[in-house]
Amino acid sequence: MFPGSPYAPVRTARRAGVVGVLTLTAALALAGPAFAHAEVEADTAQALAENVTLSFVSEAESAEAGFTEMRVVLPEGIAPGDVTLVEAPKGWKFRATSDGYTLGGPKLAVGTDAEYKVRVRQLPDAKEIAFKTVETYSDGEVSRWIELPGGGAEPEQPAPVLKLKAAAPGATPVSPGPAASESAAATPSATASTPAADPSEETTPVADNEEKAKGKDGGGSTGLLAGGAIAALAVVGGGAWWLVRRRSATTED
């Protein structure tokens, strides 16, 4: 109690400890929503592994609304057609998109995490893969877990990242799935989009056309030759008539 009391340092330390605990508790309570995040796990976290089940968990961070939808952008090497739904909240529907998939339905209870599982035909050959996730709540609030690590700074809203072990010896990428093949087949190519010539439109064979062309050229040449011969004969005839007439005139003189 008195400044010189031997118990004063002990009491001061106890008070400091209590204050520290209260301060830490308050800080955690205030920062609680910031610790919410999205995660992904795999039953076989290995590159080129086939038929892998991925488990996703999105922690609820709203005190007033529940989850209604998850939108995921797939990493390079996983096609939307190679992902199928395994397990999801009751009433939620799975739909593939151009770059991933969406999963949603009736809103979950406030504070309830969104948990679901999908199966991937094959994981890519990579060290880690990220699944950018956009969460939507029943009140319209959107939470984007899409940031990737880089530059040495930890992202505030990191995308779920799955680290993969090296591929097993002899593992190779599988051929594209039926869905991917059907999608490719449905897209017309530049060659296919150009209509082929209809054989019925070619009523005259090419050989006949060539013969006709030759005939036209031959007829023209023959006409020119005939005309030239007639002109030559006329010149010769005219010259002969002139010589005969001159000789007659000379004889008369």
mmCIF file of C-alpha atoms in Angstrom:
data_model
loop_
_atom_site.group_PDB
_atom_site.id
_atom_site.type_symbol
_atom_site.label_atom_id
_atom_site.label_comp_id
_atom_site.label_asym_id
_atom_site.label_seq_id
_atom_site.Cartn_x
_atom_site.Cartn_y
_atom_site.Cartn_z
ATOM 1 C CA MET A 1 0.000 0.000 0.000
ATOM 2 C CA PHE A 2 2.846 2.342 0.841
ATOM 3 C CA PRO A 3 5.429 3.237 -1.755
ATOM 4 C CA GLY A 4 8.090 1.383 0.120
ATOM 5 C CA SER A 5 5.949 -1.749 0.598
ATOM 6 C CA PRO A 6 7.551 -4.983 -0.678
ATOM 7 C CA TYR A 7 4.198 -5.987 -2.213
ATOM 8 C CA ALA A 8 3.910 -2.918 -4.451
ATOM 9 C CA PRO A 9 5.922 -4.379 -7.426
ATOM 10 C CA VAL A 10 3.866 -7.585 -7.386
ATOM 11 C CA ARG A 11 0.549 -5.708 -7.395
ATOM 12 C CA THR A 12 1.769 -3.427 -10.176
ATOM 13 C CA ALA A 13 2.770 -6.427 -12.291
ATOM 14 C CA ARG A 14 -0.616 -8.077 -11.733
ATOM 15 C CA ARG A 15 -2.455 -4.924 -12.745
ATOM 16 C CA ALA A 16 -0.281 -4.608 -15.867
ATOM 17 C CA GLY A 17 -1.023 -8.213 -16.771
ATOM 18 C CA VAL A 18 -4.770 -7.760 -16.366
ATOM 19 C CA VAL A 19 -4.724 -4.596 -18.448
ATOM 20 C CA GLY A 20 -2.704 -6.352 -21.153
ATOM 21 C CA VAL A 21 -5.140 -9.270 -21.327
ATOM 22 C CA LEU A 22 -8.129 -6.933 -21.528
ATOM 23 C CA THR A 23 -6.453 -4.887 -24.249
ATOM 24 C CA LEU A 24 -5.638 -7.982 -26.304
ATOM 25 C CA THR A 25 -9.188 -9.318 -25.884
ATOM 26 C CA ALA A 26 -10.662 -6.033 -27.013
ATOM 27 C CA ALA A 27 -8.337 -5.902 -29.988
ATOM 28 C CA LEU A 28 -9.273 -9.412 -31.067
ATOM 29 C CA ALA A 29 -12.952 -8.637 -30.682
ATOM 30 C CA LEU A 30 -12.670 -5.536 -32.839
ATOM 31 C CA ALA A 31 -10.546 -7.297 -35.440
ATOM 32 C CA GLY A 32 -12.694 -10.423 -35.504
ATOM 33 C CA PRO A 33 -14.177 -9.902 -39.009
ATOM 34 C CA ALA A 34 -10.685 -9.404 -40.474
ATOM 35 C CA PHE A 35 -9.741 -12.953 -39.478
ATOM 36 C CA ALA A 36 -12.565 -14.429 -41.553
ATOM 37 C CA HIS A 37 -11.267 -16.040 -44.704
ATOM 38 C CA ALA A 38 -11.775 -18.678 -47.383
ATOM 39 C CA GLU A 39 -9.814 -21.931 -47.461
ATOM 40 C CA VAL A 40 -9.360 -24.954 -49.709
ATOM 41 C CA GLU A 41 -8.062 -28.446 -48.960
ATOM 42 C CA ALA A 42 -7.622 -31.565 -51.099
ATOM 43 C CA ASP A 43 -7.768 -35.269 -50.367
ATOM 44 C CA THR A 44 -4.744 -35.617 -52.695
ATOM 45 C CA ALA A 45 -2.739 -32.410 -52.863
ATOM 46 C CA GLN A 46 -0.356 -33.547 -55.604
ATOM 47 C CA ALA A 47 0.335 -32.238 -59.079
ATOM 48 C CA LEU A 48 -1.336 -34.227 -61.878
ATOM 49 C CA ALA A 49 -3.400 -36.208 -59.354
ATOM 50 C CA GLU A 50 -6.700 -37.399 -60.833
ATOM 51 C CA ASN A 51 -10.259 -37.342 -59.453
ATOM 52 C CA VAL A 52 -9.302 -35.097 -56.554
ATOM 53 C CA THR A 53 -11.939 -33.893 -54.088
ATOM 54 C CA LEU A 54 -11.508 -30.273 -53.028
ATOM 55 C CA SER A 55 -13.136 -29.022 -49.823
ATOM 56 C CA PHE A 56 -13.898 -25.297 -49.542
ATOM 57 C CA VAL A 57 -14.818 -23.299 -46.446
ATOM 58 C CA SER A 58 -15.834 -19.650 -46.469
ATOM 59 C CA GLU A 59 -16.089 -18.222 -42.974
ATOM 60 C CA ALA A 60 -19.105 -16.020 -42.285
ATOM 61 C CA GLU A 61 -18.180 -12.459 -41.387
ATOM 62 C CA SER A 62 -21.536 -10.703 -41.465
ATOM 63 C CA ALA A 63 -23.568 -10.221 -38.290
ATOM 64 C CA GLU A 64 -26.754 -9.453 -40.208
ATOM 65 C CA ALA A 65 -26.880 -11.636 -43.336
ATOM 66 C CA GLY A 66 -26.112 -15.154 -44.526
ATOM 67 C CA PHE A 67 -24.314 -16.499 -47.563
ATOM 68 C CA THR A 68 -26.288 -16.919 -50.791
ATOM 69 C CA GLU A 69 -23.635 -17.546 -53.447
ATOM 70 C CA MET A 70 -20.004 -18.452 -54.103
ATOM 71 C CA ARG A 71 -18.307 -17.596 -57.376
ATOM 72 C CA VAL A 72 -14.948 -19.222 -58.047
ATOM 73 C CA VAL A 73 -12.418 -18.534 -60.791
ATOM 74 C CA LEU A 74 -10.483 -21.706 -61.554
ATOM 75 C CA PRO A 75 -6.690 -21.677 -61.857
ATOM 76 C CA GLU A 76 -4.976 -22.298 -65.167
ATOM 77 C CA GLY A 77 -4.965 -25.981 -65.999
ATOM 78 C CA ILE A 78 -8.461 -26.779 -64.675
ATOM 79 C CA ALA A 79 -11.350 -26.442 -67.131
ATOM 80 C CA PRO A 80 -14.878 -25.649 -65.869
ATOM 81 C CA GLY A 81 -16.141 -28.807 -67.563
ATOM 82 C CA ASP A 82 -13.748 -30.917 -65.465
ATOM 83 C CA VAL A 83 -15.323 -29.865 -62.149
ATOM 84 C CA THR A 84 -18.375 -31.579 -60.643
ATOM 85 C CA LEU A 85 -20.264 -30.957 -57.419
ATOM 86 C CA VAL A 86 -19.913 -33.481 -54.614
ATOM 87 C CA GLU A 87 -21.526 -31.815 -51.606
ATOM 88 C CA ALA A 88 -23.125 -28.415 -50.909
ATOM 89 C CA PRO A 89 -25.570 -26.638 -48.578
ATOM 90 C CA LYS A 90 -29.158 -27.816 -48.992
ATOM 91 C CA GLY A 91 -30.866 -26.278 -51.988
ATOM 92 C CA TRP A 92 -27.706 -24.837 -53.508
ATOM 93 C CA LYS A 93 -27.124 -25.357 -57.236
ATOM 94 C CA PHE A 94 -23.859 -25.713 -59.143
ATOM 95 C CA ARG A 95 -23.346 -24.013 -62.510
ATOM 96 C CA ALA A 96 -20.231 -23.910 -64.667
ATOM 97 C CA THR A 97 -19.159 -20.549 -66.101
ATOM 98 C CA SER A 98 -16.655 -19.534 -68.761
ATOM 99 C CA ASP A 99 -13.806 -19.294 -66.230
ATOM 100 C CA GLY A 100 -15.005 -21.323 -63.250
ATOM 101 C CA TYR A 101 -18.314 -21.941 -61.535
ATOM 102 C CA THR A 102 -20.974 -20.512 -59.238
ATOM 103 C CA LEU A 103 -22.684 -22.231 -56.360
ATOM 104 C CA GLY A 104 -25.655 -20.714 -54.590
ATOM 105 C CA GLY A 105 -29.178 -21.008 -53.306
ATOM 106 C CA PRO A 106 -31.270 -20.231 -50.209
ATOM 107 C CA LYS A 107 -29.427 -18.022 -47.731
ATOM 108 C CA LEU A 108 -27.565 -19.716 -44.924
ATOM 109 C CA ALA A 109 -28.221 -18.798 -41.314
ATOM 110 C CA VAL A 110 -26.368 -15.744 -40.069
ATOM 111 C CA GLY A 111 -22.932 -16.764 -38.812
ATOM 112 C CA THR A 112 -22.979 -20.108 -40.668
ATOM 113 C CA ASP A 113 -19.883 -20.883 -42.740
ATOM 114 C CA ALA A 114 -20.349 -21.961 -46.346
ATOM 115 C CA GLU A 115 -18.858 -25.427 -46.825
ATOM 116 C CA TYR A 116 -18.936 -27.489 -49.995
ATOM 117 C CA LYS A 117 -16.940 -30.038 -51.995
ATOM 118 C CA VAL A 118 -16.193 -30.458 -55.685
ATOM 119 C CA ARG A 119 -14.321 -33.093 -57.636
ATOM 120 C CA VAL A 120 -11.651 -32.132 -60.173
ATOM 121 C CA ARG A 121 -10.766 -34.468 -63.026
ATOM 122 C CA GLN A 122 -7.048 -33.675 -62.701
ATOM 123 C CA LEU A 123 -4.910 -31.095 -60.926
ATOM 124 C CA PRO A 124 -2.431 -29.133 -63.038
ATOM 125 C CA ASP A 125 1.311 -29.588 -62.919
ATOM 126 C CA ALA A 126 2.117 -26.706 -60.551
ATOM 127 C CA LYS A 127 3.539 -26.006 -57.108
ATOM 128 C CA GLU A 128 0.428 -24.189 -55.937
ATOM 129 C CA ILE A 129 -2.915 -23.135 -57.363
ATOM 130 C CA ALA A 130 -5.285 -20.334 -56.299
ATOM 131 C CA PHE A 131 -9.070 -20.321 -56.413
ATOM 132 C CA LYS A 132 -10.211 -16.713 -56.449
ATOM 133 C CA THR A 133 -13.524 -16.579 -54.577
ATOM 134 C CA VAL A 134 -16.257 -13.954 -54.470
ATOM 135 C CA GLU A 135 -18.824 -14.384 -51.684
ATOM 136 C CA THR A 136 -22.301 -12.840 -51.786
ATOM 137 C CA TYR A 137 -24.549 -12.307 -48.754
ATOM 138 C CA SER A 138 -28.322 -12.075 -48.577
ATOM 139 C CA ASP A 139 -28.181 -8.303 -48.004
ATOM 140 C CA GLY A 140 -26.144 -7.793 -51.187
ATOM 141 C CA GLU A 141 -22.789 -7.444 -49.454
ATOM 142 C CA VAL A 142 -19.902 -8.884 -51.470
ATOM 143 C CA SER A 143 -16.618 -10.145 -50.074
ATOM 144 C CA ARG A 144 -13.790 -10.753 -52.540
ATOM 145 C CA TRP A 145 -11.042 -13.221 -51.610
ATOM 146 C CA ILE A 146 -9.044 -12.774 -54.785
ATOM 147 C CA GLU A 147 -5.662 -11.340 -53.805
ATOM 148 C CA LEU A 148 -2.511 -13.321 -54.527
ATOM 149 C CA PRO A 149 0.691 -13.130 -52.484
ATOM 150 C CA GLY A 150 3.485 -11.091 -53.980
ATOM 151 C CA GLY A 151 5.917 -8.304 -53.285
ATOM 152 C CA GLY A 152 6.644 -9.539 -49.774
ATOM 153 C CA ALA A 153 3.426 -8.092 -48.306
ATOM 154 C CA GLU A 154 0.664 -10.326 -47.026
ATOM 155 C CA PRO A 155 -2.620 -9.700 -48.898
ATOM 156 C CA GLU A 156 -5.541 -8.456 -46.828
ATOM 157 C CA GLN A 157 -8.048 -10.722 -48.565
ATOM 158 C CA PRO A 158 -6.028 -13.652 -49.913
ATOM 159 C CA ALA A 159 -7.502 -16.108 -52.374
ATOM 160 C CA PRO A 160 -7.687 -19.731 -51.220
ATOM 161 C CA VAL A 161 -4.373 -21.341 -52.211
ATOM 162 C CA LEU A 162 -3.651 -25.048 -52.430
ATOM 163 C CA LYS A 163 0.005 -26.127 -52.253
ATOM 164 C CA LEU A 164 0.808 -29.233 -54.276
ATOM 165 C CA LYS A 165 3.478 -31.878 -53.947
ATOM 166 C CA ALA A 166 5.508 -32.840 -56.980
ATOM 167 C CA ALA A 167 3.794 -35.120 -59.473
ATOM 168 C CA ALA A 168 4.186 -38.856 -59.055
ATOM 169 C CA PRO A 169 6.748 -40.556 -61.319
ATOM 170 C CA GLY A 170 5.215 -41.273 -64.698
ATOM 171 C CA ALA A 171 2.189 -39.038 -64.154
ATOM 172 C CA THR A 172 1.082 -37.247 -67.306
ATOM 173 C CA PRO A 173 -1.719 -34.828 -68.195
ATOM 174 C CA VAL A 174 -4.904 -36.593 -69.268
ATOM 175 C CA SER A 175 -6.636 -35.781 -72.530
ATOM 176 C CA PRO A 176 -9.381 -33.119 -72.479
ATOM 177 C CA GLY A 177 -12.645 -34.309 -70.999
ATOM 178 C CA PRO A 178 -15.835 -34.880 -73.028
ATOM 179 C CA ALA A 179 -17.201 -31.499 -71.994
ATOM 180 C CA ALA A 180 -14.148 -29.691 -73.323
ATOM 181 C CA SER A 181 -14.243 -31.687 -76.559
ATOM 182 C CA GLU A 182 -17.938 -30.948 -77.108
ATOM 183 C CA SER A 183 -17.311 -27.260 -76.497
ATOM 184 C CA ALA A 184 -14.510 -27.228 -79.049
ATOM 185 C CA ALA A 185 -16.647 -29.117 -81.569
ATOM 186 C CA ALA A 186 -19.518 -26.669 -81.113
ATOM 187 C CA THR A 187 -17.286 -23.756 -82.154
ATOM 188 C CA PRO A 188 -17.209 -23.595 -85.964
ATOM 189 C CA SER A 189 -13.798 -23.207 -87.509
ATOM 190 C CA ALA A 190 -12.930 -20.686 -90.198
ATOM 191 C CA THR A 191 -12.756 -23.475 -92.779
ATOM 192 C CA ALA A 192 -16.084 -24.991 -91.800
ATOM 193 C CA SER A 193 -17.812 -21.605 -91.876
ATOM 194 C CA THR A 194 -16.973 -21.216 -95.593
ATOM 195 C CA PRO A 195 -19.640 -23.079 -97.597
ATOM 196 C CA ALA A 196 -18.316 -25.609 -100.101
ATOM 197 C CA ALA A 197 -19.184 -25.245 -103.766
ATOM 198 C CA ASP A 198 -22.312 -27.132 -104.798
ATOM 199 C CA PRO A 199 -21.416 -29.741 -107.445
ATOM 200 C CA SER A 200 -24.844 -29.248 -109.068
ATOM 201 C CA GLU A 201 -23.924 -25.655 -109.923
ATOM 202 C CA GLU A 202 -21.133 -26.828 -112.252
ATOM 203 C CA THR A 203 -23.322 -27.846 -115.222
ATOM 204 C CA THR A 204 -20.484 -27.597 -117.788
ATOM 205 C CA PRO A 205 -17.333 -29.671 -117.269
ATOM 206 C CA VAL A 206 -14.060 -27.823 -117.100
ATOM 207 C CA ALA A 207 -12.710 -29.790 -120.150
ATOM 208 C CA ASP A 208 -15.627 -28.628 -122.316
ATOM 209 C CA ASN A 209 -15.004 -25.041 -121.308
ATOM 210 C CA GLU A 210 -11.380 -25.377 -122.321
ATOM 211 C CA GLU A 211 -12.345 -26.923 -125.702
ATOM 212 C CA LYS A 212 -14.804 -24.088 -126.312
ATOM 213 C CA ALA A 213 -12.138 -21.572 -125.496
ATOM 214 C CA LYS A 214 -9.793 -23.284 -127.911
ATOM 215 C CA GLY A 215 -12.526 -23.397 -130.564
ATOM 216 C CA LYS A 216 -13.134 -19.678 -130.246
ATOM 217 C CA ASP A 217 -9.433 -18.933 -130.552
ATOM 218 C CA GLY A 218 -9.092 -21.337 -133.543
ATOM 219 C CA GLY A 219 -12.056 -19.781 -135.384
ATOM 220 C CA GLY A 220 -10.618 -16.322 -134.984
ATOM 221 C CA SER A 221 -7.244 -17.391 -136.315
ATOM 222 C CA THR A 222 -8.795 -19.145 -139.339
ATOM 223 C CA GLY A 223 -10.798 -16.044 -140.177
ATOM 224 C CA LEU A 224 -7.717 -13.888 -140.066
ATOM 225 C CA LEU A 225 -5.799 -16.277 -142.330
ATOM 226 C CA ALA A 226 -8.632 -16.421 -144.874
ATOM 227 C CA GLY A 227 -8.910 -12.667 -144.886
ATOM 228 C CA GLY A 228 -5.178 -12.314 -145.431
ATOM 229 C CA ALA A 229 -5.226 -14.776 -148.351
ATOM 230 C CA ILE A 230 -8.094 -12.943 -150.059
ATOM 231 C CA ALA A 231 -6.282 -9.641 -149.696
ATOM 232 C CA ALA A 232 -3.103 -11.146 -151.163
ATOM 233 C CA LEU A 233 -5.016 -12.567 -154.140
ATOM 234 C CA ALA A 234 -6.619 -9.210 -154.741
ATOM 235 C CA VAL A 235 -3.234 -7.521 -154.754
ATOM 236 C CA VAL A 236 -1.794 -10.153 -157.136
ATOM 237 C CA GLY A 237 -4.827 -9.963 -159.407
ATOM 238 C CA GLY A 238 -4.689 -6.191 -159.482
ATOM 239 C CA GLY A 239 -1.016 -6.273 -160.361
ATOM 240 C CA ALA A 240 -1.566 -8.763 -163.208
ATOM 241 C CA TRP A 241 -4.424 -6.698 -164.652
ATOM 242 C CA TRP A 242 -2.187 -3.581 -164.591
ATOM 243 C CA LEU A 243 0.660 -5.377 -166.447
ATOM 244 C CA VAL A 244 -1.692 -6.728 -169.155
ATOM 245 C CA ARG A 245 -3.224 -3.304 -169.690
ATOM 246 C CA ARG A 246 0.211 -1.675 -169.971
ATOM 247 C CA ARG A 247 1.436 -4.207 -172.513
ATOM 248 C CA SER A 248 -1.685 -3.663 -174.608
ATOM 249 C CA ALA A 249 -1.121 0.071 -174.587
ATOM 250 C CA THR A 250 2.511 -0.362 -175.651
ATOM 251 C CA THR A 251 1.547 -2.621 -178.580
ATOM 252 C CA GLU A 252 -1.006 -0.160 -179.849
ATOM 253 C CA ASP A 253 1.595 2.634 -179.834
#
